[in-house]
Amino acid sequence: MRIGLLTDGGYPYATGESRLWCDRLVRGLTQHEFDLYALSRSAEQEAQGWVQLPLQVSRVRTAPLWMTDENILGGHVRKGLLARLVTGGGGRSYGRRERRRFTAHFTALATSICTSICTSDATAEGSDGGSTADAADAQFTDGLYGLAELACEHGGLPAALRSETAVRVLEAACRAPGTGRTVQAATVPDLLALAAELDRVLRPLSLDWYDEESLGAVDLCHAASGGAAALPGLLAKRFFGVPLLVTEHGVQLRAHYLAATGTALGAPVRALLAGFHGRLATEVYRQAALITPGNTHARRWQERCGADRAKLRTVYPGMDAARFAALGESNDEGGPDTLVWVGRIEPSKDLIALLHAFAQVRKAEPDVRLRIVGAPAPGAEGATYLAHCRALAAQLFPDEAADAHAVGDNPVSFEDIGGAEVADLAEAYAAGGIVVLSSVVEGFPISLVEAMFCGRATVSTDVGAVVEVIGGTGLVVPPRNPRALADACVTLLRDPERRARLGAAARARALELFTVEQNLAAFRGIYLELISHSPVRREADGAPRPFASPPEAQVLGSWTVPAHIPSWATEGVCAGALGTADRDV
């Protein structure tokens, strides 16, 4: 079958989220044909190019979400990707009728966003906001799909979203009776910033991907995340009846909430954007035929955002176990007096708490060492945090020497993979007998799974999907608790037999649940299941599509007479017929 794989800031680019998972999915499902529809997030990401694509990728369509207003309006339109974003397909601006349509649809969208803030306040106060929320959901979908249809017919949506009309619509929606005080406090700069953010996130509506030769020609849309990546999938279902599968290893709405706190946007803008992303997540979950969270932690978030439990099916992200096979199958237990931390150095990893915990570990076990392996997160924040951690380590652990003539040595080392002492990731885990995770925020803990593949005992904090991943094969302590972290580390340092038992159990669990093979098997079955509920025929070349007719139709016998068809065989016939009608264009 032909799969439309939708990504945002990841595959096929050489950097970005879900890049490795998407590449393994495409390479592993060789029996399917993939069309990639990718949104890029920065000029730097595009400059680094694509990964080498396998033969089953037949088409790649890309579009940037990072371009500024000056880039678009000033003529910096690269390869025609955004040509339709500024003017319509005919190269003209909106006429009176199109302006009226835009105003009506954008008013519905803006009103639903402001109502979502009011509904949240009402729910917090204990009043019944269910009917209000349902009405706001209807307004949101009317506005969203109305703007999409307008963009497909006439183009020009980004220019309209940055117009004075759009700002006036947002102002009227914020000032309407019943909206929250935070929203009503929005100033003109706030409204301008909100209009710019909505323009960026709604740009997928204006792309030229929605025709019978592009997304209308695929059998299934698979969004690698929610949010902007799922927008093309929503429109493919709306316009052509293409079923939508949504995979979220980390819930996009939660990621937006976490990222919004670190921006320079005002409180009204953050509240309104949270309302927009909440409505978008609800609509994505409603329209998806199936939702595959990467862990139970993500699943709980999706349920809270309105996802139907019947549509949810947890599929753990597959990871390459082969690179750790030699270490995992060996009897090497690593340095018995060495703790290892592996990951990206950033504030959410709480290395400060780890260093304070290690200071208490050293009081109980003076010979223990801590190796911190990883690079700082991109940007100034990551470099600043690494410098702060180095300074704290130097303060807590002055260089120690055995005597007055020996050179001092700090028990904490900061190393990077690929250096002289740590050639690759497997060597990082081989360096210690215990792997530590001290995060205060975590989605799916990749470093823990890698440590489990290596047969290492682990001590980690109870955040994200940690407990689900560990499953009793490691010690888990509360986050932001250096004393508990230190006690757990000391417990394992003093009990080598327990370390070995936990490491062996951890490896067995990882091989059972978190390999690439189990991930591919799950999606192979899901693809077949979803397409079986959407029987259609390929009219373009005359070749039949899978499941266009039931296999029983090839069997001779009296069962084909309508009077003898059993009742169970007629279940879902109407749904299948509607799916055929929707897709036969």
PDB file of N, CA and C in Angstrom, residues 442-481:
ATOM      1  N   GLU A 442      10.834  14.046  31.753  1.00  0.00           N
ATOM      2  CA  GLU A 442      11.278  13.002  30.836  1.00  0.00           C
ATOM      3  C   GLU A 442      10.057  12.436  30.126  1.00  0.00           C
ATOM      4  N   GLY A 443      10.208  12.136  28.844  1.00  0.00           N
ATOM      5  CA  GLY A 443       9.168  11.432  28.128  1.00  0.00           C
ATOM      6  C   GLY A 443       9.461   9.948  28.167  1.00  0.00           C
ATOM      7  N   PHE A 444       9.944   9.423  27.041  1.00  0.00           N
ATOM      8  CA  PHE A 444      10.389   8.033  26.986  1.00  0.00           C
ATOM      9  C   PHE A 444      11.893   8.022  27.219  1.00  0.00           C
ATOM     10  N   PRO A 445      12.372   7.420  28.310  1.00  0.00           N
ATOM     11  CA  PRO A 445      13.797   7.513  28.679  1.00  0.00           C
ATOM     12  C   PRO A 445      14.681   6.610  27.828  1.00  0.00           C
ATOM     13  N   ILE A 446      15.175   7.132  26.745  1.00  0.00           N
ATOM     14  CA  ILE A 446      15.984   6.345  25.813  1.00  0.00           C
ATOM     15  C   ILE A 446      17.256   5.823  26.472  1.00  0.00           C
ATOM     16  N   SER A 447      17.899   6.668  27.283  1.00  0.00           N
ATOM     17  CA  SER A 447      19.156   6.230  27.901  1.00  0.00           C
ATOM     18  C   SER A 447      18.935   5.046  28.836  1.00  0.00           C
ATOM     19  N   LEU A 448      17.788   4.977  29.490  1.00  0.00           N
ATOM     20  CA  LEU A 448      17.506   3.827  30.351  1.00  0.00           C
ATOM     21  C   LEU A 448      17.365   2.546  29.533  1.00  0.00           C
ATOM     22  N   VAL A 449      16.675   2.634  28.399  1.00  0.00           N
ATOM     23  CA  VAL A 449      16.520   1.451  27.545  1.00  0.00           C
ATOM     24  C   VAL A 449      17.875   0.985  27.037  1.00  0.00           C
ATOM     25  N   GLU A 450      18.733   1.925  26.660  1.00  0.00           N
ATOM     26  CA  GLU A 450      20.076   1.547  26.206  1.00  0.00           C
ATOM     27  C   GLU A 450      20.857   0.866  27.325  1.00  0.00           C
ATOM     28  N   ALA A 451      20.731   1.388  28.538  1.00  0.00           N
ATOM     29  CA  ALA A 451      21.403   0.754  29.670  1.00  0.00           C
ATOM     30  C   ALA A 451      20.855  -0.650  29.911  1.00  0.00           C
ATOM     31  N   MET A 452      19.556  -0.835  29.729  1.00  0.00           N
ATOM     32  CA  MET A 452      18.942  -2.158  29.895  1.00  0.00           C
ATOM     33  C   MET A 452      19.458  -3.128  28.837  1.00  0.00           C
ATOM     34  N   PHE A 453      19.587  -2.668  27.591  1.00  0.00           N
ATOM     35  CA  PHE A 453      20.174  -3.512  26.550  1.00  0.00           C
ATOM     36  C   PHE A 453      21.581  -3.974  26.936  1.00  0.00           C
ATOM     37  N   CYS A 454      22.306  -3.118  27.661  1.00  0.00           N
ATOM     38  CA  CYS A 454      23.678  -3.436  28.064  1.00  0.00           C
ATOM     39  C   CYS A 454      23.729  -4.293  29.319  1.00  0.00           C
ATOM     40  N   GLY A 455      22.570  -4.586  29.915  1.00  0.00           N
ATOM     41  CA  GLY A 455      22.554  -5.400  31.112  1.00  0.00           C
ATOM     42  C   GLY A 455      23.017  -4.672  32.352  1.00  0.00           C
ATOM     43  N   ARG A 456      22.761  -3.374  32.416  1.00  0.00           N
ATOM     44  CA  ARG A 456      23.203  -2.578  33.551  1.00  0.00           C
ATOM     45  C   ARG A 456      22.061  -2.343  34.548  1.00  0.00           C
ATOM     46  N   ALA A 457      22.386  -2.376  35.828  1.00  0.00           N
ATOM     47  CA  ALA A 457      21.438  -1.980  36.862  1.00  0.00           C
ATOM     48  C   ALA A 457      21.284  -0.464  36.816  1.00  0.00           C
ATOM     49  N   THR A 458      20.096   0.027  37.129  1.00  0.00           N
ATOM     50  CA  THR A 458      19.819   1.450  36.989  1.00  0.00           C
ATOM     51  C   THR A 458      19.200   2.017  38.266  1.00  0.00           C
ATOM     52  N   VAL A 459      19.477   3.295  38.498  1.00  0.00           N
ATOM     53  CA  VAL A 459      18.810   4.089  39.531  1.00  0.00           C
ATOM     54  C   VAL A 459      18.262   5.314  38.828  1.00  0.00           C
ATOM     55  N   SER A 460      16.963   5.557  38.927  1.00  0.00           N
ATOM     56  CA  SER A 460      16.351   6.634  38.158  1.00  0.00           C
ATOM     57  C   SER A 460      15.256   7.316  38.960  1.00  0.00           C
ATOM     58  N   THR A 461      14.855   8.493  38.506  1.00  0.00           N
ATOM     59  CA  THR A 461      13.799   9.249  39.153  1.00  0.00           C
ATOM     60  C   THR A 461      12.449   8.906  38.532  1.00  0.00           C
ATOM     61  N   ASP A 462      11.412   9.033  39.320  1.00  0.00           N
ATOM     62  CA  ASP A 462      10.062   8.641  38.905  1.00  0.00           C
ATOM     63  C   ASP A 462       9.415   9.778  38.114  1.00  0.00           C
ATOM     64  N   VAL A 463       9.773   9.894  36.846  1.00  0.00           N
ATOM     65  CA  VAL A 463       9.208  10.920  35.954  1.00  0.00           C
ATOM     66  C   VAL A 463       8.866  10.263  34.620  1.00  0.00           C
ATOM     67  N   GLY A 464       7.904  10.843  33.921  1.00  0.00           N
ATOM     68  CA  GLY A 464       7.558  10.363  32.593  1.00  0.00           C
ATOM     69  C   GLY A 464       7.222   8.881  32.594  1.00  0.00           C
ATOM     70  N   ALA A 465       7.809   8.167  31.635  1.00  0.00           N
ATOM     71  CA  ALA A 465       7.539   6.735  31.472  1.00  0.00           C
ATOM     72  C   ALA A 465       8.604   5.866  32.126  1.00  0.00           C
ATOM     73  N   VAL A 466       9.337   6.404  33.097  1.00  0.00           N
ATOM     74  CA  VAL A 466      10.452   5.663  33.698  1.00  0.00           C
ATOM     75  C   VAL A 466       9.971   4.372  34.350  1.00  0.00           C
ATOM     76  N   VAL A 467       8.952   4.450  35.216  1.00  0.00           N
ATOM     77  CA  VAL A 467       8.472   3.255  35.920  1.00  0.00           C
ATOM     78  C   VAL A 467       7.961   2.214  34.931  1.00  0.00           C
ATOM     79  N   GLU A 468       7.273   2.679  33.886  1.00  0.00           N
ATOM     80  CA  GLU A 468       6.760   1.767  32.875  1.00  0.00           C
ATOM     81  C   GLU A 468       7.886   1.044  32.151  1.00  0.00           C
ATOM     82  N   VAL A 469       8.958   1.765  31.848  1.00  0.00           N
ATOM     83  CA  VAL A 469      10.086   1.166  31.133  1.00  0.00           C
ATOM     84  C   VAL A 469      10.859   0.213  32.043  1.00  0.00           C
ATOM     85  N   ILE A 470      11.151   0.642  33.260  1.00  0.00           N
ATOM     86  CA  ILE A 470      11.959  -0.169  34.177  1.00  0.00           C
ATOM     87  C   ILE A 470      11.223  -1.439  34.587  1.00  0.00           C
ATOM     88  N   GLY A 471       9.951  -1.285  34.961  1.00  0.00           N
ATOM     89  CA  GLY A 471       9.144  -2.449  35.287  1.00  0.00           C
ATOM     90  C   GLY A 471       9.694  -3.333  36.384  1.00  0.00           C
ATOM     91  N   GLY A 472      10.320  -2.770  37.397  1.00  0.00           N
ATOM     92  CA  GLY A 472      10.830  -3.572  38.504  1.00  0.00           C
ATOM     93  C   GLY A 472      12.242  -4.080  38.334  1.00  0.00           C
ATOM     94  N   THR A 473      12.913  -3.691  37.248  1.00  0.00           N
ATOM     95  CA  THR A 473      14.283  -4.170  37.018  1.00  0.00           C
ATOM     96  C   THR A 473      15.333  -3.147  37.430  1.00  0.00           C
ATOM     97  N   GLY A 474      14.928  -2.120  38.164  1.00  0.00           N
ATOM     98  CA  GLY A 474      15.848  -1.103  38.640  1.00  0.00           C
ATOM     99  C   GLY A 474      15.241  -0.385  39.825  1.00  0.00           C
ATOM    100  N   LEU A 475      16.013   0.489  40.445  1.00  0.00           N
ATOM    101  CA  LEU A 475      15.530   1.258  41.588  1.00  0.00           C
ATOM    102  C   LEU A 475      15.037   2.615  41.106  1.00  0.00           C
ATOM    103  N   VAL A 476      13.883   3.038  41.636  1.00  0.00           N
ATOM    104  CA  VAL A 476      13.266   4.304  41.245  1.00  0.00           C
ATOM    105  C   VAL A 476      13.024   5.132  42.502  1.00  0.00           C
ATOM    106  N   VAL A 477      13.398   6.424  42.440  1.00  0.00           N
ATOM    107  CA  VAL A 477      13.261   7.324  43.587  1.00  0.00           C
ATOM    108  C   VAL A 477      12.524   8.576  43.144  1.00  0.00           C
ATOM    109  N   PRO A 478      12.000   9.374  44.090  1.00  0.00           N
ATOM    110  CA  PRO A 478      11.316  10.619  43.712  1.00  0.00           C
ATOM    111  C   PRO A 478      12.292  11.606  43.081  1.00  0.00           C
ATOM    112  N   PRO A 479      11.818  12.447  42.154  1.00  0.00           N
ATOM    113  CA  PRO A 479      12.694  13.475  41.571  1.00  0.00           C
ATOM    114  C   PRO A 479      13.007  14.567  42.591  1.00  0.00           C
ATOM    115  N   ARG A 480      14.073  15.303  42.330  1.00  0.00           N
ATOM    116  CA  ARG A 480      14.510  16.418  43.188  1.00  0.00           C
ATOM    117  C   ARG A 480      14.738  15.971  44.636  1.00  0.00           C
ATOM    118  N   ASN A 481      15.258  14.777  44.785  1.00  0.00           N
ATOM    119  CA  ASN A 481      15.522  14.242  46.124  1.00  0.00           C
ATOM    120  C   ASN A 481      16.921  13.627  46.149  1.00  0.00           C
TER     121      ASN A 481
END
